[in-house]
Amino acid sequence: MIQLRLSTALLFMTGIAFAQESDVRQDTVYRMSPVVVTATTATHRLSPIPFSDLTRTQIQRTYSTQDIPVLLSDLPSMTSYSENGSGIGYNYINLRGFDQRRISVMINGVPQNDPEDHNVYWIDFPDLLASTQVVQVQRGAGSAFYGPPAIGGSVNLIANPFASNPGVTFESAFGFQELAGKGRTDLATRKLALSVNSGLVDGTYMFYGRLGRLSTNGYRELAWVNMHSYFLGAARFDGDMVTRIHLFGGPITDGLAYKGLPKSYNNDVNLRRTNFSDWKYDSTGVSFEYAVPQKSQSREWFSQPHYEIIHDWKLSERLALHTTAFFVQGDGYFDYDGDWLSYTPPAVDWFQRHVGYDSTFGVTSYPTMLIRGSVENRQWGILPRVEIDHGDGTMTLGLELRMHRSLHYGQILFASQYPSSAYAPDTRIYEYRGLRDIASAYVHEVYRMDERVAVTADVQLVYNRYGMRDERFLGHTWSVPYWFVNPRVGANVNLTEHLHVYGFIGYTSREPRMRNHYAAEDAFFGATPEFAADTTGGVVRYDFSRPLAKPERLLDIEMGGGWTSANAHLTANLFWMDFTDELVKSGQVDIFGQPVTGNADKTRHIGLEVDGSVKLNDRWSLSGNFTYSRNRLVRYRVIVDDSTVALDENPIAGFPDVLMNLRASYDDGTIGAAATAKYVGPFYTDNFKNVDNRNDEYRIVNLEGTWRIPFAGFADMTLRCEVRNALNKLYTLSGEGEAFFPSAERNYVLGMMLRF
């Protein structure tokens, strides 16, 4: 009997009930005596928000070696790009064109955006999709209560891999990359993984473990990646509560490929694989002033284990308490080319004053240099919430308490022409400690006015504080607090059993990232604090209570509807996003190819999203999505060569106006096959509407097939084959300014999964 109950419970725990059920209600508790089970949901025909789910079935059909952004890019309004071109390693997502710094990303509700940088380092979640039950993407403002306020939307991965029956799964995959410039196809990618599920033990416990390794040569030169992965979990069922403990992560090493390439390189099968650490056009805009090949020693090592305790307690029939506590520890370093330092006047002065280099540095001696940047991150927090069922609806009261502390420092690993004493291990060229404190409280109400109409309202009060201390050499110490109130209200009306409409209005504010205030790790080559300053008497005095970068503020109005039948669904959504002080890309990049951003006075994003699917018969189905948007600078002034330039009505950098995906699938239970087509329209990579700085439109086709072979009822094997970029198009996925990131040529994956 208990086995039956657990099987039923796990339908909720693993998110199977998630498929068409979804509301901002997080981790709703279902009482199924003698256990309490949870499911994070956003509810179809209840929530007044646009959202999409990537279910466990879809993940199993499509996932082999790709990073998470690649799979998410098939969902409405989403795109991805890869620095090394292979889809493994440093990958990035965009939602409605907004980069991932402005998307709230969570794993089991725990925020994953870097507290200082807001970025999401997907490379630090190796093979996590294999243990993920569902991914939900909510589009629009304020769609997450934890982490940085959602501007473009939110992404929540539910990693809850426990199963009611014991089992063992072995997986392997091999990737082959066509290299037209070399006239051959290389074995480029290898993956091995083993997972074990205990099933129910003593009627109380479940255990899960997964270990894996993935390596790839990458597509661009010296852009290899080696990943080890682990996911360990335990669950205990006690009467009216469930407790889960998760530990996941994996150390990674990779060759750096952070700098994009000249657009002209894309159509040359040899040049598009080039990996520069830095380059710059001369005054002609055609020839290089300089171009520095990436060093083979340029690499990264990083490890970031995640520890989670998730506790769900059904206090009564109408009251439930959910608590998540977590700790994240990140340690690592990256070694990068520093040859350019001796050609940079601020760095020359810095090295002569603080490092002890003689007066020949940057004058007659230009050493080959390798710099190591190291980081030690610690983040911990607790996310409690209470859910109250009051008959006509549900009220959720929640808190977020997080603390982040970090140590950043840089060292000289090697400098030719200088003795080893000049770059001893204790010789640091920058060092500082970062801090971030976050506290928020929210109230979320879903009120059912009658059987057809549901009103949703929520408000979030957010406090967070950036700070920096113990900065070596310059001694800057500062702290900037932010207070935000983020409200949202909406309604859903079910007109018939098939048709519903909804709408919402939300207001969201979001603070700049730490580098917008001060890029302290760049101080040794000229970076200064971005605060108001008094220069009386020729001495610079910063007012650290007056940062120059402003929070961006968004008013988001959306409305849409959906039609659903037994074999088809169609949804459409209109959005109007009005920004004040939006943080937009400038078209410039830092030394690691990351975009430099600044406030634009007034911007606007409007668009239409359409998503649908139809089951043609028991075997064939079609699905697809389409987005059309208009993204414009309404009022934006920049200084160019001491002159003010108005960029009003220019397209915003990084935002394509048209996105489209189409998928045709066949599945008879034994044989599965699918063809997907993707179209991404052109977009500018700066805000000046420069035709040379435009990522051209691209169209690609991917193919996949599976064959399931059962073995006498005790095991089954699934063989898979993929052809990515089947038409072998040469295209760039994205760019920043004049630097573009090419995607790989046609490549293949052969894989096998054996389950017992």
Coordinates of N, CA and C in Angstrom, one line a residue, residues 112-190:
Q112 N 20.5 31.4 -8.8 CA 21.8 31.0 -9.4 C 22.6 32.1 -10.0
N113 N 21.9 33.3 -10.2 CA 22.7 34.4 -10.8 C 23.8 34.8 -9.8
D114 N 24.9 35.1 -10.4 CA 26.1 35.5 -9.5 C 25.7 36.7 -8.7
P115 N 25.9 36.7 -7.4 CA 25.4 37.9 -6.6 C 26.1 39.2 -7.0
E116 N 27.3 39.1 -7.5 CA 28.1 40.3 -7.8 C 27.9 40.7 -9.3
D117 N 27.8 39.7 -10.1 CA 27.8 40.0 -11.6 C 26.5 39.8 -12.3
H118 N 25.6 39.1 -11.6 CA 24.3 38.8 -12.1 C 24.3 37.7 -13.3
N119 N 25.5 37.3 -13.7 CA 25.6 36.4 -14.8 C 25.3 35.0 -14.3
V120 N 25.1 34.1 -15.2 CA 24.8 32.7 -14.9 C 25.8 31.8 -15.6
Y121 N 26.6 31.1 -14.8 CA 27.7 30.3 -15.4 C 27.2 28.8 -15.5
W122 N 26.6 28.6 -16.7 CA 26.0 27.2 -16.9 C 27.0 26.1 -16.9
I123 N 28.3 26.5 -17.2 CA 29.4 25.5 -17.2 C 29.6 24.9 -15.8
D124 N 29.1 25.6 -14.8 CA 29.3 25.1 -13.4 C 28.1 24.1 -13.0
F125 N 27.2 23.8 -13.9 CA 26.2 22.8 -13.7 C 26.3 21.7 -14.6
P126 N 27.4 21.0 -14.7 CA 27.6 19.9 -15.7 C 26.6 18.8 -15.5
D127 N 26.0 18.4 -16.6 CA 25.1 17.3 -16.7 C 23.9 17.4 -15.8
L128 N 23.6 18.6 -15.3 CA 22.4 18.7 -14.4 C 21.1 18.3 -15.1
L129 N 21.0 18.5 -16.4 CA 19.8 18.2 -17.1 C 19.4 16.7 -16.9
A130 N 20.4 15.8 -16.7 CA 20.1 14.4 -16.6 C 19.4 14.1 -15.3
S131 N 19.5 15.0 -14.3 CA 18.8 14.9 -13.0 C 17.6 15.9 -12.8
T132 N 17.2 16.5 -13.9 CA 16.2 17.5 -13.9 C 14.9 16.9 -14.4
Q133 N 13.8 17.2 -13.6 CA 12.5 16.7 -14.0 C 11.7 17.6 -14.9
V134 N 11.9 18.9 -14.7 CA 11.2 19.9 -15.6 C 11.9 21.2 -15.5
V135 N 11.9 22.0 -16.5 CA 12.3 23.4 -16.6 C 11.2 24.2 -16.9
Q136 N 10.9 25.2 -16.1 CA 9.8 26.2 -16.5 C 10.4 27.5 -16.7
V137 N 10.0 28.1 -17.9 CA 10.4 29.5 -18.2 C 9.2 30.3 -18.2
Q138 N 9.2 31.3 -17.3 CA 8.1 32.3 -17.3 C 8.6 33.6 -17.9
R139 N 7.9 34.2 -18.7 CA 8.3 35.4 -19.5 C 7.6 36.7 -18.9
G140 N 8.4 37.7 -18.8 CA 7.9 39.0 -18.3 C 8.4 39.4 -16.9
A141 N 8.0 40.5 -16.5 CA 8.5 41.1 -15.3 C 8.0 40.4 -14.0
G142 N 8.9 40.4 -13.0 CA 8.5 40.0 -11.7 C 8.1 38.5 -11.6
S143 N 8.6 37.7 -12.5 CA 8.1 36.3 -12.5 C 8.8 35.4 -11.5
A144 N 9.6 35.9 -10.6 CA 10.3 35.1 -9.6 C 10.4 35.9 -8.3
F145 N 10.3 35.3 -7.2 CA 10.3 35.9 -5.9 C 11.7 35.9 -5.3
Y146 N 12.6 35.0 -5.8 CA 13.9 34.9 -5.2 C 14.9 35.3 -6.3
G147 N 16.1 35.7 -5.8 CA 17.1 36.1 -6.7 C 16.9 37.5 -7.2
P148 N 17.7 37.9 -8.2 CA 17.6 39.3 -8.8 C 16.2 39.4 -9.4
P149 N 15.6 40.6 -9.3 CA 14.3 40.8 -10.0 C 14.3 40.4 -11.4
A150 N 13.3 39.7 -11.9 CA 13.2 39.2 -13.3 C 12.8 40.4 -14.2
I151 N 13.7 40.6 -15.2 CA 13.3 41.6 -16.2 C 12.8 40.9 -17.4
G152 N 13.6 40.1 -18.0 CA 13.1 39.4 -19.2 C 12.2 38.2 -18.8
G153 N 12.4 37.6 -17.6 CA 11.6 36.5 -17.2 C 12.5 35.7 -16.2
S154 N 12.0 34.5 -16.0 CA 12.7 33.6 -15.0 C 12.8 32.2 -15.6
V155 N 13.8 31.5 -15.1 CA 14.0 30.1 -15.5 C 14.2 29.3 -14.2
N156 N 13.4 28.3 -14.0 CA 13.5 27.4 -12.8 C 13.6 26.0 -13.2
L157 N 14.8 25.4 -12.8 CA 15.0 24.0 -13.0 C 14.7 23.2 -11.8
I158 N 13.8 22.2 -11.9 CA 13.4 21.3 -10.8 C 14.2 20.1 -10.9
A159 N 15.3 20.0 -10.0 CA 16.1 18.8 -10.0 C 15.6 17.9 -8.8
N160 N 14.9 16.9 -9.1 CA 14.3 16.0 -8.1 C 14.2 14.6 -8.7
P161 N 15.4 13.9 -8.8 CA 15.4 12.7 -9.6 C 15.0 11.4 -9.0
F162 N 14.4 11.4 -7.8 CA 14.1 10.2 -7.1 C 13.0 9.4 -7.8
A163 N 13.1 8.1 -7.7 CA 12.1 7.2 -8.3 C 11.6 6.2 -7.3
S164 N 10.4 5.7 -7.5 CA 9.8 4.8 -6.5 C 10.4 3.4 -6.7
N165 N 11.0 3.1 -7.9 CA 11.5 1.8 -8.1 C 13.0 1.9 -8.3
P166 N 13.8 0.9 -7.8 CA 15.3 0.9 -7.9 C 15.7 0.8 -9.4
G167 N 16.8 1.3 -9.7 CA 17.3 1.2 -11.1 C 18.7 1.7 -11.3
V168 N 19.3 1.3 -12.3 CA 20.7 1.7 -12.7 C 20.7 2.1 -14.2
T169 N 21.3 3.2 -14.5 CA 21.4 3.7 -15.9 C 22.8 4.0 -16.2
F170 N 23.2 3.5 -17.4 CA 24.6 3.8 -17.9 C 24.4 4.5 -19.2
E171 N 25.1 5.6 -19.4 CA 25.0 6.4 -20.6 C 26.4 6.6 -21.2
S172 N 26.5 6.6 -22.5 CA 27.7 7.1 -23.2 C 27.3 7.8 -24.5
A173 N 28.1 8.7 -24.9 CA 27.9 9.4 -26.1 C 29.2 9.9 -26.7
F174 N 29.2 10.0 -28.1 CA 30.4 10.4 -28.8 C 30.0 11.4 -29.8
G175 N 30.7 12.5 -29.9 CA 30.4 13.6 -30.8 C 31.5 13.7 -31.9
F176 N 31.1 13.9 -33.1 CA 32.0 14.0 -34.3 C 31.8 15.3 -34.9
Q177 N 32.9 16.1 -35.2 CA 32.8 17.4 -35.7 C 33.4 17.4 -37.1
E178 N 32.7 17.9 -38.1 CA 33.2 18.1 -39.4 C 34.1 19.4 -39.4
L179 N 35.3 19.3 -40.0 CA 36.2 20.4 -40.1 C 36.6 20.5 -41.6
A180 N 35.8 21.4 -42.3 CA 36.0 21.5 -43.7 C 37.4 22.0 -44.1
G181 N 37.9 22.9 -43.2 CA 39.3 23.4 -43.5 C 40.4 22.4 -43.4
K182 N 40.1 21.3 -42.6 CA 41.1 20.3 -42.5 C 40.8 19.1 -43.4
G183 N 39.6 19.1 -44.0 CA 39.1 18.0 -44.8 C 38.9 16.7 -44.1
R184 N 38.4 16.8 -42.9 CA 38.2 15.6 -42.1 C 37.1 15.8 -41.1
T185 N 36.7 14.7 -40.5 CA 35.7 14.7 -39.3 C 36.4 14.1 -38.1
D186 N 36.4 14.9 -37.0 CA 37.2 14.4 -35.8 C 36.2 13.9 -34.8
L187 N 36.7 12.9 -34.0 CA 36.0 12.6 -32.8 C 36.3 13.7 -31.8
A188 N 35.3 14.5 -31.4 CA 35.6 15.7 -30.7 C 35.0 15.7 -29.2
T189 N 34.0 14.9 -29.0 CA 33.3 14.9 -27.7 C 33.1 13.5 -27.2
R190 N 33.3 13.3 -25.9 CA 33.1 12.0 -25.2 C 32.3 12.2 -23.9

